[in-house]
PDB file of C-alpha atoms in Angstrom:
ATOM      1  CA  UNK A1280     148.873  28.792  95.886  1.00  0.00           C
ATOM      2  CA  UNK A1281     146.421  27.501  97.463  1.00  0.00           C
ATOM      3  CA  UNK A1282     143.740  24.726  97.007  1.00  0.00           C
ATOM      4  CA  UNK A1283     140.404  25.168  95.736  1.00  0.00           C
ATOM      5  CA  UNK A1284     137.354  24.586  97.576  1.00  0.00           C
ATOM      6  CA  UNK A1285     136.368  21.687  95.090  1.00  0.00           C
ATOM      7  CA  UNK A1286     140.032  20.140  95.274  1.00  0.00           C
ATOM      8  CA  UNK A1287     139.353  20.771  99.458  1.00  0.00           C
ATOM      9  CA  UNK A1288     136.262  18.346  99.102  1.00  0.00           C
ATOM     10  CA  UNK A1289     137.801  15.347  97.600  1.00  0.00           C
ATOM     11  CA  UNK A1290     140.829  15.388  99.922  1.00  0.00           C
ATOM     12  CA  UNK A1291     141.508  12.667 102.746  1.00  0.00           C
ATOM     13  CA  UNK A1292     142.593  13.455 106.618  1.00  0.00           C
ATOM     14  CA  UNK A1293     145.769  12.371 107.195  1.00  0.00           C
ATOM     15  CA  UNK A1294     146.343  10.290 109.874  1.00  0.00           C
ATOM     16  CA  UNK A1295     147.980  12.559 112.034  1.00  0.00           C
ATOM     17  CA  UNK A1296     145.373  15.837 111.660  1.00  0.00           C
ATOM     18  CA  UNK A1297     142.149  13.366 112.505  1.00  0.00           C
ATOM     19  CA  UNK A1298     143.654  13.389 116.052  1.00  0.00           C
ATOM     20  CA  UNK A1299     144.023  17.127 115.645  1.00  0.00           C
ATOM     21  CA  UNK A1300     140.325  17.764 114.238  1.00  0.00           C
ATOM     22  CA  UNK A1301     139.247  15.585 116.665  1.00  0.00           C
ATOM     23  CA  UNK A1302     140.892  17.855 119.483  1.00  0.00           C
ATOM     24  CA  UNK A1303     139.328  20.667 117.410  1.00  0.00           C
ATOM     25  CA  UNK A1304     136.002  19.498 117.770  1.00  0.00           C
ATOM     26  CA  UNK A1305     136.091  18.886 121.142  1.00  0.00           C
ATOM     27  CA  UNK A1306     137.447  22.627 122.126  1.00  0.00           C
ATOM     28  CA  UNK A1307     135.335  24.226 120.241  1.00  0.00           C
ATOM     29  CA  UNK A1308     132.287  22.500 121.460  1.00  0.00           C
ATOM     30  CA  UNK A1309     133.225  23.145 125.033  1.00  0.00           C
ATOM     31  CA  UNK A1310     133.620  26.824 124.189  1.00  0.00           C
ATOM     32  CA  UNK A1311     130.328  26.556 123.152  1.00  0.00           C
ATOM     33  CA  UNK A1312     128.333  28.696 125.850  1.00  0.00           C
ATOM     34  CA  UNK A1313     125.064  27.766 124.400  1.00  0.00           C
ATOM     35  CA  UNK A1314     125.779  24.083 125.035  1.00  0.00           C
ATOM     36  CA  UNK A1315     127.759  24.642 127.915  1.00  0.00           C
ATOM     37  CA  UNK A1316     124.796  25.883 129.717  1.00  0.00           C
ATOM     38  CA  UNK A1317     122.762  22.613 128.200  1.00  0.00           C
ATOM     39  CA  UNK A1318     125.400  20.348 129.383  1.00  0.00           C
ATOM     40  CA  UNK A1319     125.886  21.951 132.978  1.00  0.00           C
ATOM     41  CA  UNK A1320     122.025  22.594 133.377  1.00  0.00           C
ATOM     42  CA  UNK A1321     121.361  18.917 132.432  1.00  0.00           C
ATOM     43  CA  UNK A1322     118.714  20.213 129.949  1.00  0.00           C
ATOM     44  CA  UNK A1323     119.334  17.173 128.154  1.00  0.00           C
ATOM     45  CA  UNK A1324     118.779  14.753 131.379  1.00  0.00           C
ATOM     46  CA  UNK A1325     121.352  13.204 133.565  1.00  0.00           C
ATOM     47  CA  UNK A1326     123.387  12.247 130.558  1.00  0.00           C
ATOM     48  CA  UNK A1327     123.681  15.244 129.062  1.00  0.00           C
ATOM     49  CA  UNK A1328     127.483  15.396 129.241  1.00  0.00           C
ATOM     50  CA  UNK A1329     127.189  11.901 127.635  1.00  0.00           C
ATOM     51  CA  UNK A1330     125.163  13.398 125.032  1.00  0.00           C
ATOM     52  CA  UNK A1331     127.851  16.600 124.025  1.00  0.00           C
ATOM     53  CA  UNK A1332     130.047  13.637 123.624  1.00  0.00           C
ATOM     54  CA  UNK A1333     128.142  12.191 121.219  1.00  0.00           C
ATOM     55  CA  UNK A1334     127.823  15.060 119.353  1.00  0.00           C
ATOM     56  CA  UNK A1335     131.305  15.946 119.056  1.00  0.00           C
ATOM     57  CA  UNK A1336     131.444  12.149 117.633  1.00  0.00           C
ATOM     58  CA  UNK A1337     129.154  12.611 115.221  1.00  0.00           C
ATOM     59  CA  UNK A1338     130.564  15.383 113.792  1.00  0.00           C
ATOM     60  CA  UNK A1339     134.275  14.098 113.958  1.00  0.00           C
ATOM     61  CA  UNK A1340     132.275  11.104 111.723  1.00  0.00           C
ATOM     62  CA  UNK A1341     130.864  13.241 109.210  1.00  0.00           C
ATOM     63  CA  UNK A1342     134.107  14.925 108.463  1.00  0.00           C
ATOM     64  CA  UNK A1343     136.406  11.917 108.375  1.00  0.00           C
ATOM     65  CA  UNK A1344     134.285   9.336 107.369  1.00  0.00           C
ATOM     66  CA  UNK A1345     131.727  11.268 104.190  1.00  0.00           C
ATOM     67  CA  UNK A1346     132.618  11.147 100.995  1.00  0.00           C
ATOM     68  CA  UNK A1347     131.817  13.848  99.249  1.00  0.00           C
ATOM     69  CA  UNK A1348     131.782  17.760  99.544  1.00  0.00           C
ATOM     70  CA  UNK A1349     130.984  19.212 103.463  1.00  0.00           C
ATOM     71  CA  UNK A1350     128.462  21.743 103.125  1.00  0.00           C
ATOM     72  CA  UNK A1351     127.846  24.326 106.155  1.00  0.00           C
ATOM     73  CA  UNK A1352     124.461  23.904 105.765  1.00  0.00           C
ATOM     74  CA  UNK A1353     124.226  20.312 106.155  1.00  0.00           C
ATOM     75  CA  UNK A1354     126.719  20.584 109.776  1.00  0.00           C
ATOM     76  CA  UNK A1355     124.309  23.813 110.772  1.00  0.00           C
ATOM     77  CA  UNK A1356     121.239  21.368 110.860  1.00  0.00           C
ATOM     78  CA  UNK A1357     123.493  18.215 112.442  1.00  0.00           C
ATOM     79  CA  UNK A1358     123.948  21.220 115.249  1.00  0.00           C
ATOM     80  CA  UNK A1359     120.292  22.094 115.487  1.00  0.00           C
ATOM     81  CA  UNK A1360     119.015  18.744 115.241  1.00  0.00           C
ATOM     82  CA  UNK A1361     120.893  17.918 118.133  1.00  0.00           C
ATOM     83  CA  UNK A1362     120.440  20.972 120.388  1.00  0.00           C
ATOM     84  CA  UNK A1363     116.632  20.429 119.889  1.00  0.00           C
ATOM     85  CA  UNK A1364     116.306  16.823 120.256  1.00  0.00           C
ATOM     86  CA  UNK A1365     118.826  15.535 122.651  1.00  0.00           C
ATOM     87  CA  UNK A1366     118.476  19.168 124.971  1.00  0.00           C
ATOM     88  CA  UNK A1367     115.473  20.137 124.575  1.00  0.00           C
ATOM     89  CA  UNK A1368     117.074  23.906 123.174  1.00  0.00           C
ATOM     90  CA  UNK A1369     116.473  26.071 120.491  1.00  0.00           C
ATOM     91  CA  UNK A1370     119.477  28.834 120.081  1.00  0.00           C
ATOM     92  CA  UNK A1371     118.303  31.513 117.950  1.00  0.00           C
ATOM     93  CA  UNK A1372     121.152  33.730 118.828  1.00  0.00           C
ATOM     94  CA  UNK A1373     123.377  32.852 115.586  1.00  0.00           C
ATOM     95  CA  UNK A1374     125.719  30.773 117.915  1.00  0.00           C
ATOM     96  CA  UNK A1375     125.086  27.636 115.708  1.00  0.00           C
ATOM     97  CA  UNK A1376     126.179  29.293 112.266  1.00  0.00           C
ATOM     98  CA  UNK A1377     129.041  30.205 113.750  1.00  0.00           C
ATOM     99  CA  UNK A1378     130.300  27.220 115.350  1.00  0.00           C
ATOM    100  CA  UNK A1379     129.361  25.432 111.954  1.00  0.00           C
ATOM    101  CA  UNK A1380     131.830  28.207 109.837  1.00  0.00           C
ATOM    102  CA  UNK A1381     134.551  27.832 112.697  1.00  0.00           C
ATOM    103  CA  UNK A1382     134.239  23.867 112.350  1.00  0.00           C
ATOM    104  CA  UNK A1383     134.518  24.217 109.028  1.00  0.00           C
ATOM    105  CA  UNK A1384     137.799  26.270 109.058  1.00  0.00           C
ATOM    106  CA  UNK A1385     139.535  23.530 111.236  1.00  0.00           C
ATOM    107  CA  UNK A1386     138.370  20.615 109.108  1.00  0.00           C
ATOM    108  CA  UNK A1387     139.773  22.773 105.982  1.00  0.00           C
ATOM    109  CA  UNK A1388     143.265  23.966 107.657  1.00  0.00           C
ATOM    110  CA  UNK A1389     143.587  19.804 109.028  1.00  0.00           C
ATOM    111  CA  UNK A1390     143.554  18.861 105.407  1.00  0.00           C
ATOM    112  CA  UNK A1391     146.471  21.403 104.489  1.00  0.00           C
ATOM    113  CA  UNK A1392     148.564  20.312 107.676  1.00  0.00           C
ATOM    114  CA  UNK A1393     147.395  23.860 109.425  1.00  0.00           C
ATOM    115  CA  UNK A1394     146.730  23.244 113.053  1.00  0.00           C
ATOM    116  CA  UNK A1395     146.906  26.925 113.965  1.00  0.00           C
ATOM    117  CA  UNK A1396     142.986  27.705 114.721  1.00  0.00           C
ATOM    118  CA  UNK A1397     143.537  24.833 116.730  1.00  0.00           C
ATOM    119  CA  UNK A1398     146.444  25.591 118.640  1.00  0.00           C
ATOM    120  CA  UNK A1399     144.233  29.021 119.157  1.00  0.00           C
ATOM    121  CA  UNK A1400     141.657  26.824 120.660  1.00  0.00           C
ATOM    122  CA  UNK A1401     143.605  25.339 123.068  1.00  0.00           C
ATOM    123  CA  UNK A1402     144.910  28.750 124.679  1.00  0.00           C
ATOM    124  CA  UNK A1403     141.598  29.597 124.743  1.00  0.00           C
ATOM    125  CA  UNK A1404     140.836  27.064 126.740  1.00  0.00           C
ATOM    126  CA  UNK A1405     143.872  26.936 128.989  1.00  0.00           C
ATOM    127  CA  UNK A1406     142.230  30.739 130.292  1.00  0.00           C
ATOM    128  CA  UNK A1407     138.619  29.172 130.664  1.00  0.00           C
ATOM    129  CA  UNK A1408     139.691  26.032 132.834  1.00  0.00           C
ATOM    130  CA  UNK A1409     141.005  28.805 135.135  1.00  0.00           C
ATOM    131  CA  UNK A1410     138.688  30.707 135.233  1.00  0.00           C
ATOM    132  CA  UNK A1411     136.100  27.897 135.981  1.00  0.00           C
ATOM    133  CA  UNK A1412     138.506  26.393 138.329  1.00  0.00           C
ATOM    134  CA  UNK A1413     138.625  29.924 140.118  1.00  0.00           C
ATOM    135  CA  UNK A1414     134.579  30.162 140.233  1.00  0.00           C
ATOM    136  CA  UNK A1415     134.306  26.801 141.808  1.00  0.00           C
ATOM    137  CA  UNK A1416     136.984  27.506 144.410  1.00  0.00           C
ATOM    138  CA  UNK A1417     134.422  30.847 145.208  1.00  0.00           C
ATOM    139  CA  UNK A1418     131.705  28.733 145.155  1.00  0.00           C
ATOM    140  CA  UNK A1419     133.267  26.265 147.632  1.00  0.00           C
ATOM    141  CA  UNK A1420     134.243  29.264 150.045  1.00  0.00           C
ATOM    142  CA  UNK A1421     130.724  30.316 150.143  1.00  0.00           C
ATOM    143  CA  UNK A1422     128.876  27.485 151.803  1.00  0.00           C
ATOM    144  CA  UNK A1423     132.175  28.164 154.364  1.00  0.00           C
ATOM    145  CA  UNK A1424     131.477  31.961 154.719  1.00  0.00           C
ATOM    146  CA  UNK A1425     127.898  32.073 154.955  1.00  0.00           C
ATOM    147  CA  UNK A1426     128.304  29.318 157.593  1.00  0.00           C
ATOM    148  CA  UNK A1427     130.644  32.006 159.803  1.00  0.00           C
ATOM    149  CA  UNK A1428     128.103  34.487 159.270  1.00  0.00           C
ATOM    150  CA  UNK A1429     124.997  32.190 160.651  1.00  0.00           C
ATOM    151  CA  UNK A1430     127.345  31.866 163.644  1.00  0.00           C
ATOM    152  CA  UNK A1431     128.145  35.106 163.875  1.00  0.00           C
ATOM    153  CA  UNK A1432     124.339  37.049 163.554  1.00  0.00           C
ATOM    154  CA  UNK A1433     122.760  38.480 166.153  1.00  0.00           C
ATOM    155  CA  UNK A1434     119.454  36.697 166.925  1.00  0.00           C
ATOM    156  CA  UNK A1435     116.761  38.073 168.615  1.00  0.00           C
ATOM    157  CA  UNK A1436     115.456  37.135 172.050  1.00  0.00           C
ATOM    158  CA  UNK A1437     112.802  34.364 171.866  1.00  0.00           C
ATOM    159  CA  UNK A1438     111.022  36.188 175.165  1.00  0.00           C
ATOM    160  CA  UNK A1439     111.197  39.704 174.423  1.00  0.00           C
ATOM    161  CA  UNK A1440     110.446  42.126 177.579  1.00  0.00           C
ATOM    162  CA  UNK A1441     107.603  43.448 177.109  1.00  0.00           C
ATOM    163  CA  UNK A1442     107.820  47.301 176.408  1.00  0.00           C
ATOM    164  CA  UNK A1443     105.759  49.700 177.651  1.00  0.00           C
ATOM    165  CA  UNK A1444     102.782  50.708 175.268  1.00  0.00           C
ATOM    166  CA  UNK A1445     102.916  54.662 174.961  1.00  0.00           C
ATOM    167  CA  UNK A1446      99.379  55.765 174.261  1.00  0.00           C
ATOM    168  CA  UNK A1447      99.909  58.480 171.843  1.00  0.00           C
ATOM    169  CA  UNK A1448     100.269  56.467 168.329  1.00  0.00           C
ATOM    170  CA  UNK A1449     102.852  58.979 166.577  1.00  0.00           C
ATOM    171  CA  UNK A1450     105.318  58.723 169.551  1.00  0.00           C
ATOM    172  CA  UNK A1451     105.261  54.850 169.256  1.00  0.00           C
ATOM    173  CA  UNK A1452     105.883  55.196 165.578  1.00  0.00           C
ATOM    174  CA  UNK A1453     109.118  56.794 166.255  1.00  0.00           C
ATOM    175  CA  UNK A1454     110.253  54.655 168.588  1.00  0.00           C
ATOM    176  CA  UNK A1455     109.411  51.531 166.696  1.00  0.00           C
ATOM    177  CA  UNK A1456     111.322  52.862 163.839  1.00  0.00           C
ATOM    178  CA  UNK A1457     114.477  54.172 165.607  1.00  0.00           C
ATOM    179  CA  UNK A1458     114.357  50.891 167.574  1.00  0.00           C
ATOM    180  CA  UNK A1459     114.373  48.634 164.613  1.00  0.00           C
ATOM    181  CA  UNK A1460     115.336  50.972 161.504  1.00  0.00           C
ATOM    182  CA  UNK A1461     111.874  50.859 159.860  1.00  0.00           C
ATOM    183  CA  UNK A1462     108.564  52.273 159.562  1.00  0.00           C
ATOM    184  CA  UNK A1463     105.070  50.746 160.375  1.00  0.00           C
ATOM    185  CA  UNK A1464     102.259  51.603 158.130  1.00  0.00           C
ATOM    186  CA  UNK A1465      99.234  52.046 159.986  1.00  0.00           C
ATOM    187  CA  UNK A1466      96.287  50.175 158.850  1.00  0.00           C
ATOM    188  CA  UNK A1467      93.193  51.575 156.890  1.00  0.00           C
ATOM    189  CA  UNK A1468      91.494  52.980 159.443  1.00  0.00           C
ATOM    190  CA  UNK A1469      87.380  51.447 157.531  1.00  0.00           C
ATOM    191  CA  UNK A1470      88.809  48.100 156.528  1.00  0.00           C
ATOM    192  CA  UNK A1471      86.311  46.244 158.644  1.00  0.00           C
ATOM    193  CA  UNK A1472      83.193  48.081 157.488  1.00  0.00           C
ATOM    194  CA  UNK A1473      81.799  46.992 153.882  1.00  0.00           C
ATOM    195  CA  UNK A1474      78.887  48.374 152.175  1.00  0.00           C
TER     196      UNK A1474
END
C-alpha cells in the first residue's frame, strides 16, 4: 500500500536518506545541461561553480529543513529564481519543470527508504564523467596536433620570382588558376568613372 501524498508531506528524512537526497541533488543538478552550460560558461561570473553549489544547498534545505507540504511549484520558481539572478539565464525550454518533478520523485522515494532513481543517477553519471573525460583528452591532443601541422605546412616564399607577365589576359587567367587552384575575378572594367 502505499502512502498518500498528504501522509508524504508530514513525513521526516531519516538520517540515512538526507545523505542520499543530498547525493540526489547534486547528480541531478550536474546532469542539468542547461546549468551545465551556465556553470562551464561562467555566465554567472568567476564563481559560478560556487554558485551551482549553492543552489544544490538550498534546495537540499528546503526539503529537509520545511515544514510543511513541498509543492512543485514553489521548487520550479527556487530553480528560476536562481538561473535568472545568480546566471544571468532564462531556460524556456521546459528543462526547469522537469528537473523540479524529477527532484521531487527523489525527495518522495528518500522518505520511503527508495534510493533507486538515485542509484539511476549515479550510472548516469558514471557514462558522462567519461565521456567528458574523453572530450578533454581530444581537446588536449588538439593544441598538440595542430602544432605538428604548423610545422609541417608548406609556406610560401617571402621573395617570389617574379613570373613572366603574358600579355593576353585569358591565358594569365588560366595559369593563375592552375597555378594556385583558384580563379581571379577581373575587376569592373568603369569603376573609376562616376557620373
Amino acid at each position: 500500500m502505499d502512502p498518500s501524498a498528504d501522509e508524504l508531506s508530514k513525513a521526516r528524512l531519516s538520517t540515512e536518506s538526507l545523505p542520499a537526497l543530498s547525493e540526489g541533488i547534486s547528480l541531478l543538478l550536474s546532469q542539468w545541461t542547461a546549468l551545465q552550460m551556465a556553470v562551464q560558461n561562467e555566465w554567472g561570473g568567476r564563481d559560478s561553480l560556487q554558485k551551482s553549489t549553492q543552489l544544490a544547498s538550498d534546495i537540499f534545505n528546503w526539503f529537509s529543513q520545511s515544514k510543511g507540504p513541498h509543492y512543485i511549484d514553489d521548487l520550479e520558481n527556487m530553480l528560476d529564481e536562481c538561473l535568472v539572478l545568480s546566471f544571468n539565464t532564462e531556460i524556456e525550454d521546459g528543462s526547469i519543470e522537469e528537473v523540479a518533478e524529477q527532484l521531487m520523485i527523489i525527495h518522495e522515494e528518500c522518505l520511503q527508504g527508495n534510493y533507486h532513481s538515485i542509484e539511476n543517477l549515479r550510472k548516469c553519471n558514471e557514462g558522462a564523467q567519461a565521456v567528458s573525460q574523453s572530450r578533454r583528452v581530444v581537446n588536449d591532443n588538439e593544441d598538440e596536433s595542430s602544432d605538428d601541422e604548423a610545422a609541417g605546412m608548406v609556406v610560401d616564399e617571402t621573395n617570389p620570382k617574379p613570373k613572366e607577365t603574358l600579355t593576353n589576359g585569358s591565358k594569365q587567367e588560366e595559369s593563375m588558376e592552375a597555378e594556385e587552384g583558384w580563379t581571379v575575378v577581373p575587376a569592373r572594367k568603369n569603376r573609376g568613372k562616376r557620373c
